[in-house]
């Protein structure tokens, strides 16, 4: 019995799902530690959990239950997580469940969209395989962050923008505008997509449509900003404001580093492949393909926009959506245009022989690899090896590092200072596992530093002393982050020294008593925790016995 294309796709998506599940489980298995305790590879994952827990349980949008602070760079993801905590209760595994479900939706949507573009089932299978492995989707899902949701919404913008380019109807514009509006409050990097579509509409002299699109697309961004300002925060989240502005030459330096492969070589490679494919479409394909050319330009634009203004590099999370969209776009161009062009120019018999499907598949892979090889040098190859094959190693290493440092700190605070006022600089795990009141010296989890910044006051030793004096009990910080700014009145009790530097800001966490009254109590609590609970991998450097 002959299997039709639709049924073939069901078979292939089942195989892709199995491959994804195996990759996901393989990474996840290395994220469990003492007494089967689970730990994410990023402290930021616990920031989302902490804010969502406080929204669900206390009605406060903040890293602690005591005040509003816009610490999340993804309000939509935080609200989704809060909704699920409200329904199912507080559970550390909820972000994993959300990410797993979103990843499966992404795979299904990819199949649906590639079907719409009339790509053959076997080509869809190889496209999905390349995309999920190289993104790498399974690794991104285990982070428990908003990045899989960002991939999903970026894919939806890509397809809906393409449909709008083809049809140009008003209903298409409205749906595209709504998707863009949601995308912006999932990750603010989506403003690059909004900017491109707005410029495109103006270029086409569709000025009314461009204004409608812009007003809808930025509406949720301004609504959340207004809510934040009314609640005592700022228009932008603290996570963006604390990074501050940079000299203009640094913004110009970033695209140069990207284009020369110094920041994210594998993304640079796919970027160049998309450029080559775009040139191929423009000069070698005669039929009307302007929507494809425009969507290709869109992909290049948002990639460069992110590289100039955004972050990239660590665990590939920030640029994951770009990897996905660039890979999706290239696979689409490759299988829809490049392969048929080669077929038409070179009448190899096996291209038209249905019996030789296996040979055809091998040729497709070979062509893909041959084209890729020209874009790689040894540094590219090394980075691809790391991103595709070593992401499990790096994520498990980061997870162990966070468990040894932030997780242990959180357990210490939970046991001895659960309702105290604490000064800190890494705030995710300690706020999720406790009910502390927080002074965040970095400014992500509390507003004190930003108040000094916007008042144009020096954030120095005196500022930190004024913020914490007679208000906080202890401080747990990286000394290296605050050289020359630690108040002389603080009493250093001990250091916890981690054996792993990967994934944390420093290997040394220092414990301070803010005043003499707390000194003896902190010494006693640290000694007790060291005896019974402290992870054996931590080396303790004591200043008082």
Coordinates of C-alpha atoms in Angstrom, one line a residue:
X1 CA 0.0 0.0 0.0
X2 CA 1.4 3.4 -1.0
X3 CA 1.8 5.9 1.9
X4 CA 0.6 9.4 1.0
X5 CA 2.7 12.5 1.9
X6 CA 0.4 13.5 4.8
X7 CA 0.8 10.1 6.5
X8 CA 4.6 10.2 5.8
X9 CA 4.7 13.5 7.7
X10 CA 3.0 11.9 10.7
X11 CA 5.6 9.2 10.7
X12 CA 8.4 11.7 10.4
X13 CA 7.1 14.0 13.1
X14 CA 6.8 10.9 15.4
X15 CA 10.5 10.1 14.7
X16 CA 11.6 13.7 15.3
X17 CA 9.7 13.8 18.6
X18 CA 11.4 10.6 19.7
X19 CA 14.8 12.1 18.8
X20 CA 14.0 15.3 20.6
X21 CA 12.7 13.4 23.7
X22 CA 15.9 11.3 23.8
X23 CA 18.1 14.5 23.6
X24 CA 16.0 16.3 26.2
X25 CA 16.1 13.4 28.7
X26 CA 19.9 12.9 28.1
X27 CA 20.6 16.5 29.2
X28 CA 18.0 16.4 32.0
X29 CA 19.5 13.3 33.6
X30 CA 22.6 15.3 34.5
X31 CA 20.7 18.0 36.4
X32 CA 19.9 16.0 39.6
X33 CA 22.3 16.0 42.5
X34 CA 22.4 15.1 46.3
X35 CA 19.2 13.4 47.5
X36 CA 17.8 13.7 43.9
X37 CA 17.6 17.5 44.2
X38 CA 17.0 19.2 40.9
X39 CA 18.8 22.4 39.8
X40 CA 18.6 24.5 36.7
X41 CA 21.8 25.6 35.0
X42 CA 20.9 29.3 35.3
X43 CA 20.0 31.3 38.4
X44 CA 17.7 33.3 36.1
X45 CA 15.4 30.3 35.9
X46 CA 14.8 30.6 39.6
X47 CA 14.1 34.4 39.1
X48 CA 11.1 33.5 36.9
X49 CA 10.0 31.0 39.5
X50 CA 10.3 33.4 42.4
X51 CA 8.4 36.2 40.6
X52 CA 5.7 33.8 39.4
X53 CA 5.4 32.3 42.9
X54 CA 4.9 35.8 44.4
X55 CA 2.3 36.7 41.8
X56 CA 0.3 33.4 42.4
X57 CA 0.6 33.3 46.2
X58 CA 0.8 36.9 47.2
X59 CA -0.4 39.0 44.3
X60 CA 2.9 40.8 44.1
X61 CA 4.9 41.1 40.8
X62 CA 8.3 41.0 42.4
X63 CA 11.3 38.8 43.2
X64 CA 10.1 38.9 46.8
X65 CA 6.6 39.2 48.3
X66 CA 7.6 42.5 50.0
X67 CA 7.6 44.9 47.0
X68 CA 6.9 45.3 43.3
X69 CA 10.1 45.1 41.2
X70 CA 10.1 44.5 37.4
X71 CA 12.9 41.9 37.5
X72 CA 11.6 39.8 34.6
X73 CA 12.7 40.5 31.0
X74 CA 9.8 38.3 29.8
X75 CA 6.5 39.4 31.5
X76 CA 4.4 37.0 29.4
X77 CA 6.4 33.9 30.3
X78 CA 6.4 34.9 34.0
X79 CA 2.6 35.4 33.9
X80 CA 2.1 32.0 32.2
X81 CA 4.2 30.4 34.9
X82 CA 2.3 32.2 37.6
X83 CA -1.0 31.0 36.2
X84 CA 0.2 27.4 36.3
X85 CA 1.5 27.8 39.8
X86 CA -1.9 29.1 40.8
X87 CA -3.6 26.0 39.3
X88 CA -1.1 23.2 40.1
X89 CA 0.8 24.7 43.0
X90 CA 4.4 25.7 43.4
X91 CA 6.6 23.2 41.8
X92 CA 10.2 23.6 40.6
X93 CA 9.6 21.4 37.6
X94 CA 6.8 23.6 36.0
X95 CA 9.2 25.5 33.8
X96 CA 10.5 22.2 32.4
X97 CA 6.9 21.1 31.6
X98 CA 6.1 24.4 29.9
X99 CA 9.3 24.3 27.8
X100 CA 8.7 20.7 26.8
X101 CA 5.2 21.4 25.6
X102 CA 6.2 24.5 23.8
X103 CA 9.1 22.6 22.1
X104 CA 6.6 20.0 20.9
X105 CA 4.3 22.8 19.5
X106 CA 7.3 24.3 17.7
X107 CA 8.1 20.9 16.0
X108 CA 4.5 20.5 15.0
X109 CA 4.2 24.1 13.7
X110 CA 7.5 23.6 11.7
X111 CA 6.0 20.6 10.0
X112 CA 2.7 22.5 9.3
X113 CA 4.5 25.5 7.9
X114 CA 6.9 23.5 5.7
X115 CA 3.9 21.6 4.4
X116 CA 2.3 24.9 3.5
X117 CA 5.5 25.8 1.5
X118 CA 5.1 22.5 -0.4
X119 CA 8.3 20.8 0.9
X120 CA 8.5 17.0 0.4
X121 CA 8.1 14.9 3.5
X122 CA 11.6 13.5 3.4
X123 CA 13.0 17.0 3.1
X124 CA 10.8 18.2 6.0
X125 CA 12.2 15.4 8.1
X126 CA 15.8 16.4 7.4
X127 CA 14.9 20.1 7.9
X128 CA 13.4 19.4 11.3
X129 CA 16.4 17.1 12.3
X130 CA 18.9 19.8 11.4
X131 CA 16.9 22.6 13.1
X132 CA 16.3 20.9 16.4
X133 CA 19.9 19.6 16.7
X134 CA 21.7 22.7 15.7
X135 CA 19.5 25.3 17.5
X136 CA 19.8 23.2 20.0
X137 CA 16.2 23.0 20.9
X138 CA 16.4 20.2 23.6
X139 CA 19.2 22.0 25.4
X140 CA 17.3 25.4 25.3
X141 CA 14.2 23.7 26.7
X142 CA 16.1 22.3 29.8
X143 CA 17.0 25.8 30.8
X144 CA 13.4 26.4 32.0
X145 CA 13.4 29.9 30.6
X146 CA 11.4 31.9 28.1
X147 CA 13.6 31.2 25.1
X148 CA 11.5 28.3 23.7
X149 CA 8.5 30.6 23.8
X150 CA 10.5 33.2 22.0
X151 CA 11.4 30.7 19.3
X152 CA 7.7 29.8 18.9
X153 CA 6.5 33.4 18.6
X154 CA 9.3 34.2 16.2
X155 CA 8.3 31.3 14.0
X156 CA 4.7 32.6 14.0
X157 CA 5.8 36.1 13.1
X158 CA 7.9 34.7 10.2
X159 CA 5.1 32.7 8.7
X160 CA 2.4 35.4 9.3
X161 CA 4.6 38.1 7.9
X162 CA 5.2 35.9 4.8
X163 CA 1.4 35.4 4.4
X164 CA 0.8 39.1 4.7
X165 CA 3.5 39.9 2.1
X166 CA 1.7 37.5 -0.3
X167 CA -1.9 38.6 0.4
X168 CA -1.7 42.0 2.1
X169 CA -5.2 41.8 3.5
X170 CA -6.3 43.7 6.6
X171 CA -7.2 40.6 8.7
X172 CA -3.6 39.4 8.1
X173 CA -2.2 42.7 9.3
X174 CA -4.3 42.6 12.5
X175 CA -3.2 39.0 13.3
X176 CA 0.4 39.8 12.5
X177 CA 0.2 42.9 14.8
X178 CA -1.3 40.9 17.7
X179 CA 1.4 38.3 17.4
X180 CA 4.1 41.0 17.3
X181 CA 2.6 42.7 20.4
X182 CA 2.8 39.4 22.3
X183 CA 6.3 38.8 21.0
X184 CA 7.6 42.1 22.3
X185 CA 6.6 41.2 25.9
X186 CA 8.0 37.7 25.6
X187 CA 11.4 39.1 24.7
X188 CA 12.1 42.8 24.0
X189 CA 14.5 41.8 21.1
X190 CA 11.3 41.3 19.1
X191 CA 11.2 45.0 18.6
X192 CA 13.6 44.4 15.7
X193 CA 10.8 42.5 14.0
X194 CA 8.4 45.3 14.7
X195 CA 10.8 47.8 13.3
X196 CA 11.4 45.9 10.1
X197 CA 7.7 45.3 9.4
X198 CA 7.0 49.0 10.1
X199 CA 9.7 50.1 7.7
X200 CA 8.4 47.7 5.1
X201 CA 4.9 49.1 5.2
X202 CA 6.2 52.6 4.9
X203 CA 8.4 51.6 2.0
X204 CA 5.2 50.2 0.3
X205 CA 3.6 53.6 1.1
X206 CA 1.0 51.9 3.2
X207 CA 1.2 54.6 5.9
X208 CA -2.2 53.9 7.5
X209 CA -1.4 50.2 7.8
X210 CA 2.0 51.0 9.2
X211 CA 0.5 53.1 12.0
X212 CA -2.1 50.5 12.9
X213 CA 0.6 47.9 13.0
X214 CA 2.9 50.0 15.2
X215 CA 0.2 51.0 17.6
X216 CA -1.0 47.4 18.2
X217 CA 2.6 45.9 18.2
X218 CA 3.9 48.2 21.0
X219 CA 0.6 48.4 23.0
X220 CA 1.4 45.6 25.4
X221 CA 4.9 46.9 25.9
X222 CA 3.6 50.3 27.0
X223 CA 0.7 48.9 29.0
X224 CA 3.1 46.8 31.1
X225 CA 5.5 49.8 31.3
X226 CA 2.6 51.9 32.6
X227 CA 1.6 49.2 35.1
X228 CA 5.2 49.1 36.3
X229 CA 5.5 52.9 36.7
X230 CA 2.2 53.0 38.7
X231 CA 3.5 50.2 40.9
X232 CA 6.7 52.1 41.7
X233 CA 9.0 50.7 38.9
X234 CA 10.1 52.0 35.6
X235 CA 9.0 51.8 31.9
X236 CA 11.6 49.2 31.1
X237 CA 12.4 46.1 33.3
X238 CA 15.3 46.4 35.8
X239 CA 17.0 43.6 33.9
X240 CA 17.4 46.0 30.9
X241 CA 18.1 49.2 32.9
X242 CA 20.9 47.8 35.0
X243 CA 22.9 47.0 31.9
X244 CA 23.1 50.6 31.1
X245 CA 24.1 52.3 27.9
X246 CA 27.4 51.8 26.1
X247 CA 29.6 54.0 23.9
X248 CA 28.5 54.0 20.3
X249 CA 31.8 52.3 19.1
X250 CA 31.0 49.2 21.2
X251 CA 27.6 48.8 19.3
X252 CA 29.5 49.1 16.0
X253 CA 32.2 46.6 17.2
X254 CA 29.6 43.9 17.9
X255 CA 28.5 43.3 14.3
X256 CA 32.1 43.2 13.1
X257 CA 32.9 40.5 15.7
X258 CA 29.8 38.6 14.6
X259 CA 30.5 38.8 10.9
X260 CA 34.1 37.6 11.5
X261 CA 32.8 34.7 13.6
X262 CA 34.2 35.8 16.9
X263 CA 31.0 35.7 19.0
X264 CA 28.6 33.0 17.7
X265 CA 30.4 31.3 14.8
X266 CA 27.6 28.8 14.0
X267 CA 25.0 31.6 13.7
X268 CA 27.5 33.5 11.6
X269 CA 27.8 30.5 9.3
X270 CA 24.0 30.1 8.9
X271 CA 23.7 33.9 8.4
X272 CA 26.2 33.7 5.4
X273 CA 24.4 30.7 4.0
X274 CA 21.1 32.6 4.1
X275 CA 22.9 35.5 2.3
X276 CA 24.1 33.1 -0.4
X277 CA 20.6 31.5 -0.7
X278 CA 19.1 35.0 -1.1
X279 CA 21.6 36.0 -3.8
X280 CA 20.8 32.6 -5.5
X281 CA 17.0 33.4 -5.4
X282 CA 17.5 36.9 -6.8
X283 CA 19.8 36.0 -9.7
X284 CA 19.2 32.4 -10.6
X285 CA 15.5 31.8 -10.1
X286 CA 13.3 33.4 -12.7
X287 CA 9.9 32.9 -11.3
X288 CA 8.2 35.4 -9.1
X289 CA 9.8 34.9 -5.6
X290 CA 9.8 38.4 -4.2
X291 CA 8.0 37.3 -0.9
X292 CA 10.8 34.8 -0.3
X293 CA 13.4 37.4 -1.0
X294 CA 11.8 39.9 1.4
X295 CA 11.4 37.3 4.1
X296 CA 15.1 36.4 3.6
X297 CA 16.0 40.1 4.1
X298 CA 13.8 40.2 7.2
X299 CA 15.8 37.2 8.7
X300 CA 19.1 39.0 8.0
X301 CA 17.8 42.3 9.4
X302 CA 16.6 40.9 12.8
X303 CA 19.8 38.9 13.1
X304 CA 22.0 42.0 12.8
X305 CA 19.6 44.0 14.9
X306 CA 19.9 41.5 17.7
X307 CA 23.7 41.3 17.4
X308 CA 24.0 45.1 17.6
X309 CA 21.7 45.7 20.6
X310 CA 21.3 42.3 22.3
X311 CA 23.3 39.6 24.0
X312 CA 24.8 36.4 22.6
X313 CA 27.1 33.6 23.6
X314 CA 26.4 31.9 27.0
X315 CA 24.6 28.6 26.5
X316 CA 23.3 30.0 23.2
X317 CA 20.0 31.0 24.9
X318 CA 19.7 34.6 23.7
X319 CA 20.4 33.9 20.1
X320 CA 18.5 30.6 20.0
X321 CA 15.5 32.1 18.2
X322 CA 17.9 33.5 15.6
X323 CA 19.5 30.1 15.1
X324 CA 16.1 28.6 14.7
X325 CA 14.7 31.2 12.3
X326 CA 17.9 31.3 10.2
X327 CA 18.0 27.5 10.0
X328 CA 14.3 27.3 9.1
X329 CA 14.7 30.0 6.4
X330 CA 17.8 28.3 4.9
X331 CA 16.2 24.8 4.8
X332 CA 13.1 26.3 3.2
X333 CA 15.2 28.1 0.5
X334 CA 17.5 25.0 0.0
X335 CA 14.7 22.5 -0.5
X336 CA 12.2 24.7 -2.3
X337 CA 14.6 26.5 -4.7
X338 CA 18.2 25.2 -4.7
X339 CA 17.5 21.5 -5.0
X340 CA 14.8 21.9 -7.7
X341 CA 17.2 24.2 -9.6
X342 CA 19.9 21.5 -9.5
X343 CA 17.4 18.9 -10.6
X344 CA 16.3 21.0 -13.6
X345 CA 19.9 21.8 -14.7
X346 CA 21.4 18.3 -14.2
X347 CA 19.0 15.6 -15.3
X348 CA 20.3 12.8 -13.1
X349 CA 18.1 9.8 -13.5
X350 CA 18.0 9.0 -9.8
X351 CA 16.4 12.4 -9.1
X352 CA 13.3 11.1 -10.9
X353 CA 13.4 7.5 -9.8
X354 CA 10.9 7.1 -6.9
X355 CA 12.5 3.8 -6.1
X356 CA 15.8 5.5 -5.3
X357 CA 14.5 7.7 -2.4
X358 CA 17.4 6.6 -0.2
X359 CA 19.9 7.8 -2.8
X360 CA 18.1 11.0 -3.2
X361 CA 18.2 11.6 0.6
X362 CA 22.0 11.0 0.6
X363 CA 22.4 13.5 -2.2
X364 CA 20.4 16.2 -0.3
X365 CA 22.5 15.7 2.8
X366 CA 25.7 15.8 0.7
X367 CA 24.7 19.0 -1.0
X368 CA 23.9 20.6 2.3
X369 CA 27.2 19.6 3.8
X370 CA 29.3 20.7 0.7
X371 CA 27.7 24.2 0.8
X372 CA 28.3 24.4 4.5
X373 CA 31.9 23.4 4.4
X374 CA 32.8 26.4 2.3
X375 CA 31.5 28.7 5.1
X376 CA 33.4 27.0 7.9
X377 CA 36.9 27.4 9.1
X378 CA 38.4 25.4 12.0
X379 CA 37.0 27.8 14.6
X380 CA 33.5 27.4 13.1
X381 CA 33.9 23.6 13.2
X382 CA 35.0 23.7 16.8
X383 CA 32.1 25.9 17.8
X384 CA 29.6 23.7 16.0
X385 CA 31.0 20.6 17.8
X386 CA 30.6 22.4 21.1
X387 CA 27.0 23.7 20.4
X388 CA 25.7 20.5 18.9
X389 CA 27.5 17.8 20.7
X390 CA 28.8 19.3 24.0
X391 CA 25.7 21.3 25.0
X392 CA 24.8 18.5 27.4
X393 CA 28.3 18.7 29.0
X394 CA 28.1 22.5 29.4
X395 CA 24.5 22.6 30.7
X396 CA 25.2 19.8 33.2
X397 CA 28.4 21.6 34.3
X398 CA 26.5 24.9 34.8
X399 CA 23.7 23.1 36.6
X400 CA 26.2 21.5 39.0
X401 CA 27.9 24.9 39.5
X402 CA 24.6 26.6 40.4
X403 CA 23.7 23.7 42.7
X404 CA 27.0 24.0 44.6
X405 CA 26.8 27.7 44.9
X406 CA 23.4 29.4 44.7
X407 CA 21.3 26.3 45.7
X408 CA 23.4 25.8 48.8
X409 CA 23.2 29.5 49.7
X410 CA 19.4 29.4 49.3
X411 CA 19.2 26.3 51.6
X412 CA 21.3 28.1 54.2
X413 CA 19.0 31.2 54.1
X414 CA 15.9 29.0 54.2
X415 CA 17.2 27.3 57.4
X416 CA 18.5 30.3 59.3
X417 CA 17.3 33.6 57.7
X418 CA 14.1 32.7 56.0
X419 CA 12.3 36.0 57.0
X420 CA 15.4 38.2 57.4
X421 CA 16.6 41.1 55.3
X422 CA 19.5 40.0 53.1
X423 CA 22.0 41.9 50.9
X424 CA 22.9 39.9 47.8
X425 CA 23.9 40.0 44.1
X426 CA 22.7 36.6 42.8
X427 CA 19.1 36.6 43.6
X428 CA 17.1 33.8 41.9
X429 CA 17.5 30.7 44.0
X430 CA 17.7 32.6 47.3
X431 CA 14.4 34.4 46.6
X432 CA 12.6 31.3 45.3
X433 CA 13.4 29.0 48.2
X434 CA 12.9 31.6 50.9
X435 CA 10.7 34.6 52.0
X436 CA 13.6 37.0 52.6
X437 CA 13.4 40.7 52.1
X438 CA 16.1 41.7 49.6
X439 CA 18.6 44.4 48.9
X440 CA 20.1 43.6 45.5
X441 CA 23.3 45.4 45.0
X442 CA 23.2 44.9 41.2
X443 CA 19.8 46.4 41.0
X444 CA 17.9 43.6 39.3
X445 CA 15.8 42.5 42.4
X446 CA 15.4 45.9 44.1
X447 CA 15.2 49.5 43.0
X448 CA 17.8 51.2 45.3
X449 CA 20.7 51.1 42.8
X450 CA 18.5 52.4 39.9
X451 CA 17.4 55.3 42.1
X452 CA 21.0 56.4 42.5
X453 CA 21.6 55.9 38.8
X454 CA 18.7 58.1 37.7
X455 CA 19.5 60.7 40.3
X456 CA 23.0 60.8 38.9
X457 CA 24.5 60.0 42.3
X458 CA 27.6 57.9 42.8
X459 CA 26.9 54.3 43.7
X460 CA 29.8 53.9 46.0
X461 CA 30.6 52.6 49.5
X462 CA 28.6 55.3 51.2
X463 CA 25.6 54.6 49.0
X464 CA 25.7 50.9 49.8
X465 CA 26.1 51.8 53.5
X466 CA 23.1 54.2 53.4
X467 CA 20.9 51.6 51.6
X468 CA 21.7 48.8 54.1
X469 CA 22.5 50.4 57.4
X470 CA 20.1 49.4 60.2
X471 CA 17.9 47.6 57.6
X472 CA 19.8 44.4 56.6
X473 CA 21.0 41.5 58.7
X474 CA 23.6 39.8 56.5
X475 CA 25.2 40.2 53.1
X476 CA 26.1 37.4 50.7
X477 CA 28.1 38.7 47.7
X478 CA 30.9 38.4 45.3
X479 CA 33.7 40.6 46.6
X480 CA 35.1 40.9 43.1
X481 CA 32.0 42.7 41.9
X482 CA 32.2 45.4 44.5
X483 CA 35.9 46.2 45.0
X484 CA 36.2 49.5 47.0
X485 CA 32.5 49.6 47.6
X486 CA 32.0 47.3 50.6
X487 CA 31.3 49.3 53.8
X488 CA 34.1 49.1 56.4
X489 CA 31.5 48.4 59.0
X490 CA 30.6 45.0 57.5
X491 CA 32.2 42.1 59.2
X492 CA 33.5 39.3 56.9
X493 CA 32.8 35.9 58.5
X494 CA 33.8 33.4 55.8
X495 CA 34.1 32.6 52.1
X496 CA 32.5 29.6 50.3
X497 CA 34.8 28.6 47.5
X498 CA 33.3 26.6 44.6
X499 CA 35.5 24.2 42.5
X500 CA 33.6 25.1 39.3
X501 CA 33.9 28.6 37.7
X502 CA 31.6 27.9 34.8
X503 CA 28.1 29.3 35.0
X504 CA 28.6 31.6 38.0
X505 CA 29.9 35.2 38.5
X506 CA 32.7 34.1 40.8
X507 CA 33.9 31.0 42.5
X508 CA 34.1 32.8 45.9
X509 CA 30.9 33.8 47.8
X510 CA 31.6 36.0 50.9
X511 CA 29.3 36.1 54.0
X512 CA 29.2 39.4 56.0
X513 CA 27.5 40.4 59.2
X514 CA 26.1 43.9 58.6
X515 CA 26.6 44.8 62.3
X516 CA 28.3 43.4 65.4
X517 CA 25.0 42.2 66.8
X518 CA 24.6 39.7 64.0
X519 CA 28.3 38.6 64.0
X520 CA 28.1 35.8 66.6
X521 CA 24.8 34.5 65.3
X522 CA 26.1 34.3 61.7
X523 CA 29.2 32.4 62.8
X524 CA 27.1 29.9 64.7
X525 CA 24.7 29.4 61.8
X526 CA 27.4 29.0 59.2
X527 CA 29.3 26.4 61.4
X528 CA 26.1 24.4 62.0
X529 CA 25.2 24.4 58.3
X530 CA 28.8 23.4 57.3
X531 CA 28.6 20.4 59.7
X532 CA 25.2 19.0 58.6
X533 CA 24.1 20.4 55.3
X534 CA 26.8 22.1 53.2
X535 CA 27.8 20.3 50.0
X536 CA 31.1 18.6 50.3
X537 CA 32.5 20.2 47.2
X538 CA 32.6 23.6 48.8
X539 CA 35.8 24.7 50.5
X540 CA 35.2 27.1 53.5
X541 CA 37.6 29.9 54.3
X542 CA 36.8 31.1 57.8
X543 CA 37.8 34.5 59.3
X544 CA 36.3 33.7 62.7
X545 CA 35.8 30.4 64.5

